[in-house]
mmCIF file of C-alpha atoms in Angstrom:
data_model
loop_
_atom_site.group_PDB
_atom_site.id
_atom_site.type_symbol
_atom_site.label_atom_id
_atom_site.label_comp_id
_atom_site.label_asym_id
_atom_site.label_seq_id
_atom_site.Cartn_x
_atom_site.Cartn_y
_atom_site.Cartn_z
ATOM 1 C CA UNK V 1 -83.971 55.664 3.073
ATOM 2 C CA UNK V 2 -84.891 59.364 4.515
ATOM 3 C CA UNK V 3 -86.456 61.491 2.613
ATOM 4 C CA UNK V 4 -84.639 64.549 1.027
ATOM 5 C CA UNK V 5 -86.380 67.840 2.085
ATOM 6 C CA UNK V 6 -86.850 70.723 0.313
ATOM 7 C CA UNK V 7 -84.986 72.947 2.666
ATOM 8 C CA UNK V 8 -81.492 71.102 1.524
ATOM 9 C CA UNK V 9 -81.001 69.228 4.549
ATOM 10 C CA UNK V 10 -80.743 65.471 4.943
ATOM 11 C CA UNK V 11 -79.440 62.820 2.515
ATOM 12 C CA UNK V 12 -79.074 63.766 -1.041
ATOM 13 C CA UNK V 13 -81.051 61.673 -3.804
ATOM 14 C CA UNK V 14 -77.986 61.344 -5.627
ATOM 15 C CA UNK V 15 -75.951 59.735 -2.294
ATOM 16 C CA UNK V 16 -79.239 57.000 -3.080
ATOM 17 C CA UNK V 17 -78.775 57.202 -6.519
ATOM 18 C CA UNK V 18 -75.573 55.297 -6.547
ATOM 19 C CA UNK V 19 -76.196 52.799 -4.476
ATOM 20 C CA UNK V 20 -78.572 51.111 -7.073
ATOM 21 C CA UNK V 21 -77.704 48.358 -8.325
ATOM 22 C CA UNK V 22 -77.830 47.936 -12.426
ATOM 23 C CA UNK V 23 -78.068 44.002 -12.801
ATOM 24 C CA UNK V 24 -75.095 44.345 -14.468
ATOM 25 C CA UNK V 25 -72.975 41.517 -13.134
ATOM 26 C CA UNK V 26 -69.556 43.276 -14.323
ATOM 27 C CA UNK V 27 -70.705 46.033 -11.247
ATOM 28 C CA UNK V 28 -71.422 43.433 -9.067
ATOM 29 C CA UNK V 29 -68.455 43.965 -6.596
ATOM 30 C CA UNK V 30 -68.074 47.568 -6.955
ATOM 31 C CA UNK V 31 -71.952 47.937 -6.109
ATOM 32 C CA UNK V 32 -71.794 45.453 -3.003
ATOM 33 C CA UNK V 33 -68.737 47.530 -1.354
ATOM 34 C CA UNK V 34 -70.660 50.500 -1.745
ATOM 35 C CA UNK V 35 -73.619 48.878 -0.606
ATOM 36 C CA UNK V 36 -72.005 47.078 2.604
ATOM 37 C CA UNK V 37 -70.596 50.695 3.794
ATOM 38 C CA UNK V 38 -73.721 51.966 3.457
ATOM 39 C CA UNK V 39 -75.351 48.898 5.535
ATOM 40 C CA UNK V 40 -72.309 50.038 8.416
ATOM 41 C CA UNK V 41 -73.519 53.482 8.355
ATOM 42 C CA UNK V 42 -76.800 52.112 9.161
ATOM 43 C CA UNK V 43 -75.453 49.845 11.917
ATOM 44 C CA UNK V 44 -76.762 46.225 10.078
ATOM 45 C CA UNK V 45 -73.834 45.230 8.356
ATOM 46 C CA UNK V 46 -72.951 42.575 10.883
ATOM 47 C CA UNK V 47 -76.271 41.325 10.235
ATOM 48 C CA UNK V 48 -76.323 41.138 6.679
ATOM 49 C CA UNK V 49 -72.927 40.217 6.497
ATOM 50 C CA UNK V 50 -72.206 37.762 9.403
ATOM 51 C CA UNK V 51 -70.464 34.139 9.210
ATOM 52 C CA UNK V 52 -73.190 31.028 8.931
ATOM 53 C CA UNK V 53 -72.622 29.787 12.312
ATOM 54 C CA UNK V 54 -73.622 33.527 13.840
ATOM 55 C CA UNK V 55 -77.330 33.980 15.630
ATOM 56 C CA UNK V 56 -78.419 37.044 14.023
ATOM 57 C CA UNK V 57 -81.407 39.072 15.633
ATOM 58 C CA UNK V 58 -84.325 38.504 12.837
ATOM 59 C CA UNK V 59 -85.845 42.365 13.699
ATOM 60 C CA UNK V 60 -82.391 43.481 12.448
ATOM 61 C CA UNK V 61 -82.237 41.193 9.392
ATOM 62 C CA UNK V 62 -85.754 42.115 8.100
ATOM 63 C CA UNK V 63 -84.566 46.093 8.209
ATOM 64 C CA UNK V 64 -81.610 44.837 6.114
ATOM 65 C CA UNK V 65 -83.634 42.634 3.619
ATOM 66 C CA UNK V 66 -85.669 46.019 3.810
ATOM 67 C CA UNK V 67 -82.897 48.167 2.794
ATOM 68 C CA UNK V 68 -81.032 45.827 0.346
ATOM 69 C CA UNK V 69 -84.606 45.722 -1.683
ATOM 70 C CA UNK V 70 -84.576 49.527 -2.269
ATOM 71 C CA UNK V 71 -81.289 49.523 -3.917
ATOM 72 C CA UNK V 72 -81.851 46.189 -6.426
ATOM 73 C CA UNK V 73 -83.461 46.194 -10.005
ATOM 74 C CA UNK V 74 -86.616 44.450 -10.832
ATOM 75 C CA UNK V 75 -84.658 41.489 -12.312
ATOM 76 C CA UNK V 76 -82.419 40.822 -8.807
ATOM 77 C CA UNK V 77 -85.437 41.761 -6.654
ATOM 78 C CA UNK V 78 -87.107 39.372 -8.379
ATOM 79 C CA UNK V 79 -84.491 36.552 -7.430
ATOM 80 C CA UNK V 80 -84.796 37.058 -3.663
ATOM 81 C CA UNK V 81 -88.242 38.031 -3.155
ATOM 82 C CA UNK V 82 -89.721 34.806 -3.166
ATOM 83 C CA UNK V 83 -86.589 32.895 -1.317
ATOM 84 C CA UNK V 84 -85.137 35.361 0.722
ATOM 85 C CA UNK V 85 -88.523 37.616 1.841
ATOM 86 C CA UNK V 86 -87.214 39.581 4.975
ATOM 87 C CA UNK V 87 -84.210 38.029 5.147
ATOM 88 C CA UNK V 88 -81.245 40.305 4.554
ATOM 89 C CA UNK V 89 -78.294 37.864 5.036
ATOM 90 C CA UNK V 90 -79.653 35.054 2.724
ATOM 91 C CA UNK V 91 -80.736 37.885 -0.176
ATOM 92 C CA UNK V 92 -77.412 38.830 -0.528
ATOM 93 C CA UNK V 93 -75.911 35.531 -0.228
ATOM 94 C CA UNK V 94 -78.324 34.936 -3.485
ATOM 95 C CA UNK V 95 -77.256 37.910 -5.190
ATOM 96 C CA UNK V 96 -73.615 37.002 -4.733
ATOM 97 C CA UNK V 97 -74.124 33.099 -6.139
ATOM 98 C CA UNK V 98 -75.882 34.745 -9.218
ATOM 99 C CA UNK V 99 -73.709 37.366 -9.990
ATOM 100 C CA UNK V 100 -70.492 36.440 -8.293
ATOM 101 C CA UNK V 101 -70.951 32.477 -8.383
ATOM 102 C CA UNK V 102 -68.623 30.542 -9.398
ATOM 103 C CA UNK V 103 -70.722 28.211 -12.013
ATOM 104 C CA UNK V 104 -68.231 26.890 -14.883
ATOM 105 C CA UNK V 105 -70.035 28.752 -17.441
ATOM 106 C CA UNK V 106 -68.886 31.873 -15.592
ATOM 107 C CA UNK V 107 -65.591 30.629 -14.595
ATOM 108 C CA UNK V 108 -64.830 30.150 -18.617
ATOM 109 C CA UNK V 109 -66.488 33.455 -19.684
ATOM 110 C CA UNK V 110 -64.012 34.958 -17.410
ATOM 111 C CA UNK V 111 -61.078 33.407 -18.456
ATOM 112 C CA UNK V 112 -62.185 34.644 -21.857
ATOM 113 C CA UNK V 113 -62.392 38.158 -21.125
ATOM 114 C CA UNK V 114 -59.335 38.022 -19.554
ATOM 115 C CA UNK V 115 -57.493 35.887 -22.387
ATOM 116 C CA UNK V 116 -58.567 38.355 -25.152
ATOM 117 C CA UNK V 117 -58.644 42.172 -23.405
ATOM 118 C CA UNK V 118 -57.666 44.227 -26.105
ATOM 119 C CA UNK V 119 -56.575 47.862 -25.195
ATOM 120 C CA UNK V 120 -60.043 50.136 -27.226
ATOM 121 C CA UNK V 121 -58.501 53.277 -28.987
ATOM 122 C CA UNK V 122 -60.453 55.100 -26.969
ATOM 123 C CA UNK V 123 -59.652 54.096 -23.786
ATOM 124 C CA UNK V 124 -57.639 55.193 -21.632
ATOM 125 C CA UNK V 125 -54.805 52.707 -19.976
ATOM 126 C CA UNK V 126 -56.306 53.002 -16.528
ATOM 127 C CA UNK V 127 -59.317 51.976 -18.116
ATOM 128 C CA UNK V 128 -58.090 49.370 -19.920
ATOM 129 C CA UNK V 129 -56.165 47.765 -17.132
ATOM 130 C CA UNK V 130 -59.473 47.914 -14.548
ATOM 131 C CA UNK V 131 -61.176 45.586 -17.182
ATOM 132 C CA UNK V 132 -58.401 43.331 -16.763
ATOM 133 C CA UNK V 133 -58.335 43.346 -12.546
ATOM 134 C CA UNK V 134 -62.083 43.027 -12.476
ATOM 135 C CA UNK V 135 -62.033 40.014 -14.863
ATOM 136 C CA UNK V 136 -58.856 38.888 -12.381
ATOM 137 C CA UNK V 137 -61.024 40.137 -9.135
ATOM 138 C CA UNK V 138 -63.865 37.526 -9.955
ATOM 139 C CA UNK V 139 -61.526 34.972 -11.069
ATOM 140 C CA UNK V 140 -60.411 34.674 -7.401
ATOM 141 C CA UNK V 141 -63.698 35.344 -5.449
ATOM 142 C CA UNK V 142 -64.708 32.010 -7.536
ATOM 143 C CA UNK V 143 -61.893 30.544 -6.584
ATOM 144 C CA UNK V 144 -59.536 30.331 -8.979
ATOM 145 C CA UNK V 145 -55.786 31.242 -8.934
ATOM 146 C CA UNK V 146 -54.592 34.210 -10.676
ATOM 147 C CA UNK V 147 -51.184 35.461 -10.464
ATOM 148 C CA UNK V 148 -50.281 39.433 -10.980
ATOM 149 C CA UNK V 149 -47.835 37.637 -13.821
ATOM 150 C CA UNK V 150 -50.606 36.349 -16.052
ATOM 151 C CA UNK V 151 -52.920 39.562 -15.117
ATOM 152 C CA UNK V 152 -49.607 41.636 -16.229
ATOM 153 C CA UNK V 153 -49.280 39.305 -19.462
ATOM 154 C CA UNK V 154 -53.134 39.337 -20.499
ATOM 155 C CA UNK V 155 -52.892 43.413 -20.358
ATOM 156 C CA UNK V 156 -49.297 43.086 -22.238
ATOM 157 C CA UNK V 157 -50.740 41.027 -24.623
ATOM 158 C CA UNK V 158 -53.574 43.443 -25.296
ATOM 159 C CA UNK V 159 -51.909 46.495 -26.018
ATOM 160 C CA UNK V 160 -51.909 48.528 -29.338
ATOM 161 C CA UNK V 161 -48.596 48.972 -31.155
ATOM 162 C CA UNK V 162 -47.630 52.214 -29.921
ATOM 163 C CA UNK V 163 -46.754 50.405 -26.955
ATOM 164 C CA UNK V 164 -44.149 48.328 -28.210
ATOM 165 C CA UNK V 165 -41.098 49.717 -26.893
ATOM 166 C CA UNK V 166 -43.037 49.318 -23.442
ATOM 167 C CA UNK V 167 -43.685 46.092 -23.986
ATOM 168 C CA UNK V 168 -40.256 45.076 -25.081
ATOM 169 C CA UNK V 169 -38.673 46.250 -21.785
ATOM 170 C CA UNK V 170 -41.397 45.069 -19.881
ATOM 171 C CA UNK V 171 -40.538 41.454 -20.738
ATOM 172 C CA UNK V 172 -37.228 41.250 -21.094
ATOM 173 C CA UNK V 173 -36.457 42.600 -17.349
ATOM 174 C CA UNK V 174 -35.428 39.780 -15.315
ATOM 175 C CA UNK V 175 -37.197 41.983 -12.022
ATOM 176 C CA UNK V 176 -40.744 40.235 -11.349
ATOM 177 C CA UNK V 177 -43.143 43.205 -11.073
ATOM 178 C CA UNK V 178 -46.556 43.525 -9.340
ATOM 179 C CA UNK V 179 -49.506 44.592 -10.457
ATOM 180 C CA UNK V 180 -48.965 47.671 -8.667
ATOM 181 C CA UNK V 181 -45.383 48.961 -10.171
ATOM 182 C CA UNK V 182 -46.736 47.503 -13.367
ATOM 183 C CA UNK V 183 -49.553 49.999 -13.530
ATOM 184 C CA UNK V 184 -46.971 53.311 -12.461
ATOM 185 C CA UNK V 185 -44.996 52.257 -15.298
ATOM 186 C CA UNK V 186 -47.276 51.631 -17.785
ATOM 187 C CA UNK V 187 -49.080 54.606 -16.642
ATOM 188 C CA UNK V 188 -46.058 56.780 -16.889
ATOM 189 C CA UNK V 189 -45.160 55.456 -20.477
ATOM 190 C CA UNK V 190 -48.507 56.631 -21.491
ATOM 191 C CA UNK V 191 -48.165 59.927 -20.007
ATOM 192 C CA UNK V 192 -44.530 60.161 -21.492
ATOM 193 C CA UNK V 193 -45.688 59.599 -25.389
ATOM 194 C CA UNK V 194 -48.936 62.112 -25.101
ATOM 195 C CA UNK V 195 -46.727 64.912 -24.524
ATOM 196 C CA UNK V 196 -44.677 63.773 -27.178
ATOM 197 C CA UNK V 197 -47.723 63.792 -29.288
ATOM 198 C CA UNK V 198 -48.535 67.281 -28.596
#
C-alpha cells in the first residue's frame, strides 16, 4: 500500500480504508470483489486467483499473500498466517472455506435467514431485498440450488401488511417474473404509496 502524502497526491487512506475486511462473514463476497479488483490494479490477480492446475511464479504470490494480509482483521489473519505464510492463492482459498464454505451448519443457517427475512420498519425495500440475494448469493457459491421463484417467495413472504395489494397481484399473475422485474415492481409499488403518504 503507498503511502498518502501530505501534498494530496497519491492513494487516499480512505480508497484503503474500504478494502478492509470486517470478519464479518455476511461481507464476505462484497469485500473479496472489491478486494480481487484491487489485486488487478496491482497486476497479481491471476496469481492469487488462478485455477489449481496453474504454475504460479512464488515472487508474485508472496507480494499477494503480502497485500491480502494488510486488508484482513486479526481474527482472519490469524487463520492463514500459520498455513498459508506467503502464500497468496492458498490464504484466500482459506478465507473463502471459512467464510464462504459450504459446511452444513452454514448451509442450514442460510436457509434460515432466507426462510424467515422479515421486511424491518425501518428498512428500506432495496434493503430488505439485498438481505434476501446475499442469503440466495451464498446459497449457490455452496452449492445449492436456488431459484429467483423461491428468492421472490421468501421476500413475498416477508413483507409488512401495507404491501398486501402488492402481494396479491404478485401471486396471482400467471407471468413467471425474475428477480430483476420483481425488484422494479416492488420498487415502484413502494415509491407509488410514499407519495401517497405525503
Amino acid at each position: 500500500m503507498a503511502n498518502h502524502t501530505s501534498t494530496g497526491y497519491g492513494p487516499s487512506a480512505t480508497r484503503f480504508n474500504r478494502l478492509l475486511f470486517s470478519g464479518d462473514e455476511t461481507n464476505f463476497e462484497q469485500w473479496e470483489v472489491k478486494f480481487l479488483g484491487y489485486m488487478r490494479l496491482q497486476k497479481l490477480k491471476d496469481t492469487i486467483d488462478a485455477g489449481e492446475d496453474v504454475d504460479i511464479d512464488e515472487e508474485k504470490n508472496a507480494e499477494a499473500y503480502a497485500e491480502l494480509i494488510q486488508f484482513l482483521d486479526d481474527k482472519s489473519l490469524s487463520l492463514v498466517m500459520r498455513d498459508a505464510a506467503d502464500d497468496g492463492r492458498k490464504a484466500l482459498q482459506i478465507l473463502r472455506e471459512h467464510y464462504a464454505g459450504s459446511s452444513t451448519p452454514r448451509i442450514i443457517s442460510l436457509y434460515t435467514e432466507l426462510t424467515s427475512l422479515i421486511k424491518r420498519r425501518e428498512e428500506s425495500v432495496t434493503e430488505y431485498v439485498l438481505r434476501a440475494e446475499t442469503a440466495a448469493a451464498a446459497l449457490r457459491n455452496a452449492g445449492e440450488t436456488v431459484s429467483d421463484s423461491l428468492v421472490i417467495a421468501m421476500i413475498v413472504k416477508g413483507l409488512p401488511d401495507c404491501f398486501q395489494s402488492f402481494v396479491a397481484v404478485i401471486t396471482q399473475s400467471e407471468k413467471k417474473q425474475s428477480i430483476s422485474e420483481f425488484k422494479v415492481a416492488l420498487r415502484s409499488f413502494e415509491e407509488t404509496e410514499k407519495s401517497r403518504h405525503k
